[in-house]
mmCIF file of C-alpha atoms and ligand atoms in Angstrom:
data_model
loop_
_atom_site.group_PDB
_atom_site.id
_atom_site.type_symbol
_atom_site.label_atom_id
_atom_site.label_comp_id
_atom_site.label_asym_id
_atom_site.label_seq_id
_atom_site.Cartn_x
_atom_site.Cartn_y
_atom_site.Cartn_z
ATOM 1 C CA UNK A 1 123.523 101.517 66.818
ATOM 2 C CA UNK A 2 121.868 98.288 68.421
ATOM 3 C CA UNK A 3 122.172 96.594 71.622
ATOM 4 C CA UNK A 4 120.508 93.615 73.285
ATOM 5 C CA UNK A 5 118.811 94.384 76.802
ATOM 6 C CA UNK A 6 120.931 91.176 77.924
ATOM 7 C CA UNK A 7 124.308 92.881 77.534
ATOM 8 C CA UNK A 8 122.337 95.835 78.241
ATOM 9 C CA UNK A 9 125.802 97.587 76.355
ATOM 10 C CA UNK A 10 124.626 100.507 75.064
ATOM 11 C CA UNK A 11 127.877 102.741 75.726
ATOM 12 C CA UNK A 12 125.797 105.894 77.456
ATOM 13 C CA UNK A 13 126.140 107.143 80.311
ATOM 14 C CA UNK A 14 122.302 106.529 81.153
ATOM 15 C CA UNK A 15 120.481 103.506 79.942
ATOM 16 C CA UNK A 16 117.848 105.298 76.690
ATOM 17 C CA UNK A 17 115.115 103.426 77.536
ATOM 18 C CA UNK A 18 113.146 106.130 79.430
ATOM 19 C CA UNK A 19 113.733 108.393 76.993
ATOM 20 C CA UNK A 20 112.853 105.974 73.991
ATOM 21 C CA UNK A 21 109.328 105.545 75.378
ATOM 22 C CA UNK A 22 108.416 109.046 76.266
ATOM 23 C CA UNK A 23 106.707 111.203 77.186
ATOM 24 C CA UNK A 24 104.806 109.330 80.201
ATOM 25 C CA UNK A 25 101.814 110.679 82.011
ATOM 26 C CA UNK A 26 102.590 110.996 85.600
ATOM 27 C CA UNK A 27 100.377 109.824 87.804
ATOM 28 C CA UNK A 28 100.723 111.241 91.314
ATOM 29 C CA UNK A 29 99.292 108.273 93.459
ATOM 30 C CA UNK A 30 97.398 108.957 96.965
ATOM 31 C CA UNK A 31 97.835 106.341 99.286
ATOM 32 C CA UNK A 32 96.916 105.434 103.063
ATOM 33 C CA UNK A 33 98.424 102.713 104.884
ATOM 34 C CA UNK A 34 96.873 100.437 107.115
ATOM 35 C CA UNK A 35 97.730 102.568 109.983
ATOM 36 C CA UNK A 36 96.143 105.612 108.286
ATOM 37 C CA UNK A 37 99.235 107.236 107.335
ATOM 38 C CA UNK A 38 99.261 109.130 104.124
ATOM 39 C CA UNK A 39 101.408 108.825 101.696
ATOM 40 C CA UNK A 40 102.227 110.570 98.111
ATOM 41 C CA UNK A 41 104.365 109.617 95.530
ATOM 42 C CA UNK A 42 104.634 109.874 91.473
ATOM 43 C CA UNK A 43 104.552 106.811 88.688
ATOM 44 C CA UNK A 44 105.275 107.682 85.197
ATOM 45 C CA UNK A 45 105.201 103.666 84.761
ATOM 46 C CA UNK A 46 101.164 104.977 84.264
ATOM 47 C CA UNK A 47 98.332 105.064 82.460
ATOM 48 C CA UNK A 48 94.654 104.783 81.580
ATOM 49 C CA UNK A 49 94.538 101.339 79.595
ATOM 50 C CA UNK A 50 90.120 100.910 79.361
ATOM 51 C CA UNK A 51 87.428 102.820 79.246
ATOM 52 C CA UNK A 52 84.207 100.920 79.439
ATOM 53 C CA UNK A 53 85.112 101.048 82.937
ATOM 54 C CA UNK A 54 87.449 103.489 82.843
ATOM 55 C CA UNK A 55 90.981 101.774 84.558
ATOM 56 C CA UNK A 56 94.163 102.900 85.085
ATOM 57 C CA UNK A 57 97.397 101.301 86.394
ATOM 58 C CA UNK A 58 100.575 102.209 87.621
ATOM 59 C CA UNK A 59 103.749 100.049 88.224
ATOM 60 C CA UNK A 60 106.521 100.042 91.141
ATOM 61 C CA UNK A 61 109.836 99.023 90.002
ATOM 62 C CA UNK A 62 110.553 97.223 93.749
ATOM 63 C CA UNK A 63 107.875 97.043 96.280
ATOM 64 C CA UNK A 64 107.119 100.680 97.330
ATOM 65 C CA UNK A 65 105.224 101.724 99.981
ATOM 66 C CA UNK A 66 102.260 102.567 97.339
ATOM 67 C CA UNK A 67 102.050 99.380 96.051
ATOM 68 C CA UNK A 68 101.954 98.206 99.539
ATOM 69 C CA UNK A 69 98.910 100.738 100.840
ATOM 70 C CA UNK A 70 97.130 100.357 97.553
ATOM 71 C CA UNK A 71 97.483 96.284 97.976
ATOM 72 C CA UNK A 72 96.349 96.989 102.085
ATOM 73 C CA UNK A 73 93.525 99.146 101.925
ATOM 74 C CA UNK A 74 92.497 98.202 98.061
ATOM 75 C CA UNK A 75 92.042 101.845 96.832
ATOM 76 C CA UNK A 76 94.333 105.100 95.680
ATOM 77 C CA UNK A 77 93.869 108.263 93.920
ATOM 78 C CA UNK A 78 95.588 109.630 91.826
ATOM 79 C CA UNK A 79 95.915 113.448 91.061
ATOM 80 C CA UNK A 80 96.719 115.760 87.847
ATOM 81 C CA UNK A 81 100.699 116.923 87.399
ATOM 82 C CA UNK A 82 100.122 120.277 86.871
ATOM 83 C CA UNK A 83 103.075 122.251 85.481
ATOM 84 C CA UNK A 84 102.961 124.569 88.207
ATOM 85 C CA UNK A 85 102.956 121.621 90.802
ATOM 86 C CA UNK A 86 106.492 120.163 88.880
ATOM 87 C CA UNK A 87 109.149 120.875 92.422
ATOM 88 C CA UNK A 88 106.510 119.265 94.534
ATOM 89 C CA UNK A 89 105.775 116.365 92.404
ATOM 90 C CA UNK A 90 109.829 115.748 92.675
ATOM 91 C CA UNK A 91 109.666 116.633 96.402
ATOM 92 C CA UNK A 92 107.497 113.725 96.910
ATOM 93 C CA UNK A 93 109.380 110.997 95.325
ATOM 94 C CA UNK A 94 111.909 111.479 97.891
ATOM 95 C CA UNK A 95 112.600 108.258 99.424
ATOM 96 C CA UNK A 96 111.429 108.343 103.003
ATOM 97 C CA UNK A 97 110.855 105.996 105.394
ATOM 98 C CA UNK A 98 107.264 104.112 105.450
ATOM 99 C CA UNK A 99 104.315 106.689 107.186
ATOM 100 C CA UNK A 100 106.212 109.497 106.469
ATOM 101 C CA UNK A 101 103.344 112.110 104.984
ATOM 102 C CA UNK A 102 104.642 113.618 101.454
ATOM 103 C CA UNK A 103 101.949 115.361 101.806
ATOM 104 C CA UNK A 104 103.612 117.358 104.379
ATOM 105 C CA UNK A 105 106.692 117.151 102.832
ATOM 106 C CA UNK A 106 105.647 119.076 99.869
ATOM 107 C CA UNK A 107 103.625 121.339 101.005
ATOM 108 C CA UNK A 108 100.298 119.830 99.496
ATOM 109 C CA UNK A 109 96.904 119.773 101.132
ATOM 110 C CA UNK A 110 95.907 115.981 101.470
ATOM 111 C CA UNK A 111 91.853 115.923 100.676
ATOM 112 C CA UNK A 112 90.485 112.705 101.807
ATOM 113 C CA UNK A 113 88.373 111.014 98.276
ATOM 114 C CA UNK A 114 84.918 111.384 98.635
ATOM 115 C CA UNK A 115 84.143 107.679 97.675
ATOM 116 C CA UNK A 116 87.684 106.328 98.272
ATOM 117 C CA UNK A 117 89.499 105.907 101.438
ATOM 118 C CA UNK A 118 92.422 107.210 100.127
ATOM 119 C CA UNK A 119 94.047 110.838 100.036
ATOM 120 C CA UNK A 120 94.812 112.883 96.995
ATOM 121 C CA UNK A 121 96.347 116.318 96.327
ATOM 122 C CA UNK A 122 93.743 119.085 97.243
ATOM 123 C CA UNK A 123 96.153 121.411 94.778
ATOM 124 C CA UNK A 124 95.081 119.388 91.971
ATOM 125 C CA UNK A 125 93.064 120.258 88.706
ATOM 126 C CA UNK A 126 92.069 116.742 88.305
ATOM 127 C CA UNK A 127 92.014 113.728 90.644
ATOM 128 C CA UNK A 128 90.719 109.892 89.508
ATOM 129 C CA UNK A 129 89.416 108.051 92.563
ATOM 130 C CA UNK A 130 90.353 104.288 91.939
ATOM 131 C CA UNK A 131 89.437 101.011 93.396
ATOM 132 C CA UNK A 132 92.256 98.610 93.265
ATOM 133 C CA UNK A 133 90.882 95.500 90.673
ATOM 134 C CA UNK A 134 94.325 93.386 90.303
ATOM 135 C CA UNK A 135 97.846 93.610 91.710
ATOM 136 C CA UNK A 136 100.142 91.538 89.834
ATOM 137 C CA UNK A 137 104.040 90.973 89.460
ATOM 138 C CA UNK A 138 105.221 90.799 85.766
ATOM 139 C CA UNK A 139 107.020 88.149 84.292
ATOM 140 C CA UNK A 140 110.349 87.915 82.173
ATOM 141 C CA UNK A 141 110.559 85.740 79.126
ATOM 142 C CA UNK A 142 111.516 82.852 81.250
ATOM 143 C CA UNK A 143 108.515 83.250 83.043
ATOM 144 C CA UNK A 144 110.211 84.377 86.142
ATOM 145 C CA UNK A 145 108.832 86.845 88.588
ATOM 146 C CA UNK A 146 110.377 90.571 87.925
ATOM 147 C CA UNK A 147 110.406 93.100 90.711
ATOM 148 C CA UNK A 148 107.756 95.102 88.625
ATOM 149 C CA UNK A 149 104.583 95.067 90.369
ATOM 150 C CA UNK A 150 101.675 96.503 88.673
ATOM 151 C CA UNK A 151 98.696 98.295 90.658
ATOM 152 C CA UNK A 152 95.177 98.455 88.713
ATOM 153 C CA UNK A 153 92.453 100.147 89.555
ATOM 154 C CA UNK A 154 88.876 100.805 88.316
ATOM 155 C CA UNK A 155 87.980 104.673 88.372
ATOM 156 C CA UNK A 156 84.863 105.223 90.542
ATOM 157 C CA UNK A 157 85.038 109.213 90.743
ATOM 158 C CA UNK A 158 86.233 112.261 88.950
ATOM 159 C CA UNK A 159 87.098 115.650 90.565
ATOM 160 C CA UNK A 160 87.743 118.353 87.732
ATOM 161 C CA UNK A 161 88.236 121.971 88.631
ATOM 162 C CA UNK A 162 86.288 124.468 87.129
ATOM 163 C CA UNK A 163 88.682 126.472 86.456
ATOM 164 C CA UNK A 164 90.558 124.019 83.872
ATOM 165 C CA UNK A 165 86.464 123.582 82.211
ATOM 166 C CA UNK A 166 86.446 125.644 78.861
ATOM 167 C CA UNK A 167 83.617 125.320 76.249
ATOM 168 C CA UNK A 168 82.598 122.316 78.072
ATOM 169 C CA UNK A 169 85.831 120.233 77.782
ATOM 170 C CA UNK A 170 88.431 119.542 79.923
ATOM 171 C CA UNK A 171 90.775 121.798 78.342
ATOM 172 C CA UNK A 172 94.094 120.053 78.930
ATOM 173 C CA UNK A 173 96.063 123.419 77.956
ATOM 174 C CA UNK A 174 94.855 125.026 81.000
ATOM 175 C CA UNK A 175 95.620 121.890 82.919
ATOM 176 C CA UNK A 176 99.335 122.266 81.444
ATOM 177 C CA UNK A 177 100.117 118.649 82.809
ATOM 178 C CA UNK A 178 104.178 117.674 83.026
ATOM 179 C CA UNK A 179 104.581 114.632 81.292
ATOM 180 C CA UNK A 180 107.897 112.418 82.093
ATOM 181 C CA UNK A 181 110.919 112.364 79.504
ATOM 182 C CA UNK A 182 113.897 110.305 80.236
ATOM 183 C CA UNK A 183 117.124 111.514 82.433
ATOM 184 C CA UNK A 184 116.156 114.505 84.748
ATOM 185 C CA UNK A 185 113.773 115.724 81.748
ATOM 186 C CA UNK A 186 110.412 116.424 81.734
ATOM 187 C CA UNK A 187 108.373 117.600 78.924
ATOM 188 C CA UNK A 188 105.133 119.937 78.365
ATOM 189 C CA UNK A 189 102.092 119.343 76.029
ATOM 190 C CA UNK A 190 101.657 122.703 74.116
ATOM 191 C CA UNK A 191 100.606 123.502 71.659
ATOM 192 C CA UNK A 192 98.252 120.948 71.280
ATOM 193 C CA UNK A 193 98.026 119.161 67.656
ATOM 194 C CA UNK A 194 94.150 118.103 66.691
ATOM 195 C CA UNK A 195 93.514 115.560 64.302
ATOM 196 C CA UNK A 196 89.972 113.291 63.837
ATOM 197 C CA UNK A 197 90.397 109.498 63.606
ATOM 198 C CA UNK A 198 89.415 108.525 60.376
ATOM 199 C CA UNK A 199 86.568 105.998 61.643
ATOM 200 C CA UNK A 200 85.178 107.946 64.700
ATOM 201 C CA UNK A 201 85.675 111.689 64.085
ATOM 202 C CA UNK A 202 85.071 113.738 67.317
ATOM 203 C CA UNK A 203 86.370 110.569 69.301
ATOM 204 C CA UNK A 204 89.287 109.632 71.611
HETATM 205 C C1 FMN B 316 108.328 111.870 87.774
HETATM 206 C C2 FMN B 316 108.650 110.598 88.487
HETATM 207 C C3 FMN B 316 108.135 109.398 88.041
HETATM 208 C C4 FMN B 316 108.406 108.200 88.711
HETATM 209 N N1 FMN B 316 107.881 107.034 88.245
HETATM 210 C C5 FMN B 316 108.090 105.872 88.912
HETATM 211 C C6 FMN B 316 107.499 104.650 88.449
HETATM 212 O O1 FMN B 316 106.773 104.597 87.460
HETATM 213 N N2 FMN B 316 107.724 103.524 89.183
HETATM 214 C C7 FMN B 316 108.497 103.537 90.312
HETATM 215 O O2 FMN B 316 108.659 102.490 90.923
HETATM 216 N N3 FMN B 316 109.062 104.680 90.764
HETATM 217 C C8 FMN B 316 108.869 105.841 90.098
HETATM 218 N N4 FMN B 316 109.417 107.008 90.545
HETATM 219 C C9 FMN B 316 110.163 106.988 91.813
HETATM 220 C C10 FMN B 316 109.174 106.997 92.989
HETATM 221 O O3 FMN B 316 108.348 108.157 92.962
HETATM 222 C C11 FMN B 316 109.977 106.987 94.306
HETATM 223 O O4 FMN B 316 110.693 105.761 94.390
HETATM 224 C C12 FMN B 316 109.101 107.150 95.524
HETATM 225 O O5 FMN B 316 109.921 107.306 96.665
HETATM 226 C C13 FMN B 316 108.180 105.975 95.757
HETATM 227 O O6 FMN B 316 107.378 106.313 96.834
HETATM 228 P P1 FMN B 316 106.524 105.294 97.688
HETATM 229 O O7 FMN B 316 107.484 104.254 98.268
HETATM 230 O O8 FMN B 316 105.957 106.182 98.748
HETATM 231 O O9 FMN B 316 105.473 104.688 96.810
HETATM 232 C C14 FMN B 316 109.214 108.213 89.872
HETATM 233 C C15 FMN B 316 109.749 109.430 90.328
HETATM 234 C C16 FMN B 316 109.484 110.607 89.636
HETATM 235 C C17 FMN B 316 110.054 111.905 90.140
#
């Protein structure tokens, strides 16, 4: 079958495209407002996209109240989806009123960064502490403004957990991250698959 995003006909019951361009990392942004109230919330629209410094972004479909604390204080975290953590990640993208602590509402601990003001989830086997670099709103083909605003940031710190450390790698099996699949699905990484890169063996 084909369809143009225009029509958008597709005949499902769900539009596919979530589930075409899967699985997405999730990453579970730490926020503070202006105010100082926390908040918590997860992006799939997320990833690391450089490494020489290492950045990362994350996109709101709308303006969320992440977008707006990262844009108002300039910094976020943003903290490793742990398989085990899965109900609470969902918990907190319920859609609560601005300052409301999701924190709380999941039953997290909220760890204040060490070099960021910003909170992230003390439950976590990994957290990224980011500086906000750019906020931008995407364009269409017309070169209209979307309602996609993308967040990036610039990685200043690393927490890892020793506990996830095995022969001196972050062993992402033991980290057993949830990754997002389209619909209500989520997916898992094991078992891994290993293959070198032809040019830089031993390489990301
Ligand atoms: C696994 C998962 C991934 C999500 N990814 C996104 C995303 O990439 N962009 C987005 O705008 N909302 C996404 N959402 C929905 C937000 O988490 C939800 O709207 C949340 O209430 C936003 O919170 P905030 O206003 O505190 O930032 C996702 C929800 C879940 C459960």
């Amino acid at each position: 079958m084909f369809y143009d995003t225009e029509s958008n006909a597709h005949g499902m019951v769900h539009d596919p495209f979530k589930a075409i361009v899967a699985p997405r990392p999730i990453g579970w942004i730490g926020t503070k407002g202006r105010d100082g109230s926390r908040n918590l919330s997860p992006y799939s629209f997320f990833n690391a996209v450089g490494d020489r410094p290492k950045m990362i972004m994350f996109s709101s479909s709308g303006r969320k109240d992440s977008l707006r604390n990262a844009e108002e204080t300039g910094v976020f975290t943003t903290s490793f989806a742990s398989r085990t953590l899965l109900e609470k990640v969902s918990r907190s993208s319920a859609a609560v009123p601005y300052g409301t602590d999701e924190f709380a509402l999941a039953g997290l601990t909220a760890v204040d960064g060490r070099l960021v003001a910003a909170p992230y989830v003390g439950e976590a086997v990994a957290v990224l502490e980011c500086r906000v670099t750019l906020v931008t709103t995407l364009k269409d083909i017309d070169g209209m403004d979307t309602d996609s605003h993308v967040v990036f940031g610039q990685v200043v710190g690393v927490h890892i957990d020793e506990s996830v450390i095995r022969d001196g790698r972050f062993d992402l099996a033991l980290a057993d991250p949830i990754l997002r699949a389209g619909y209500m699905d989520y997916a898992g990484i094991s078992p891994l698959i290993q293959l070198a890169r032809p040019s830089a063996p031993g390489r990301g």
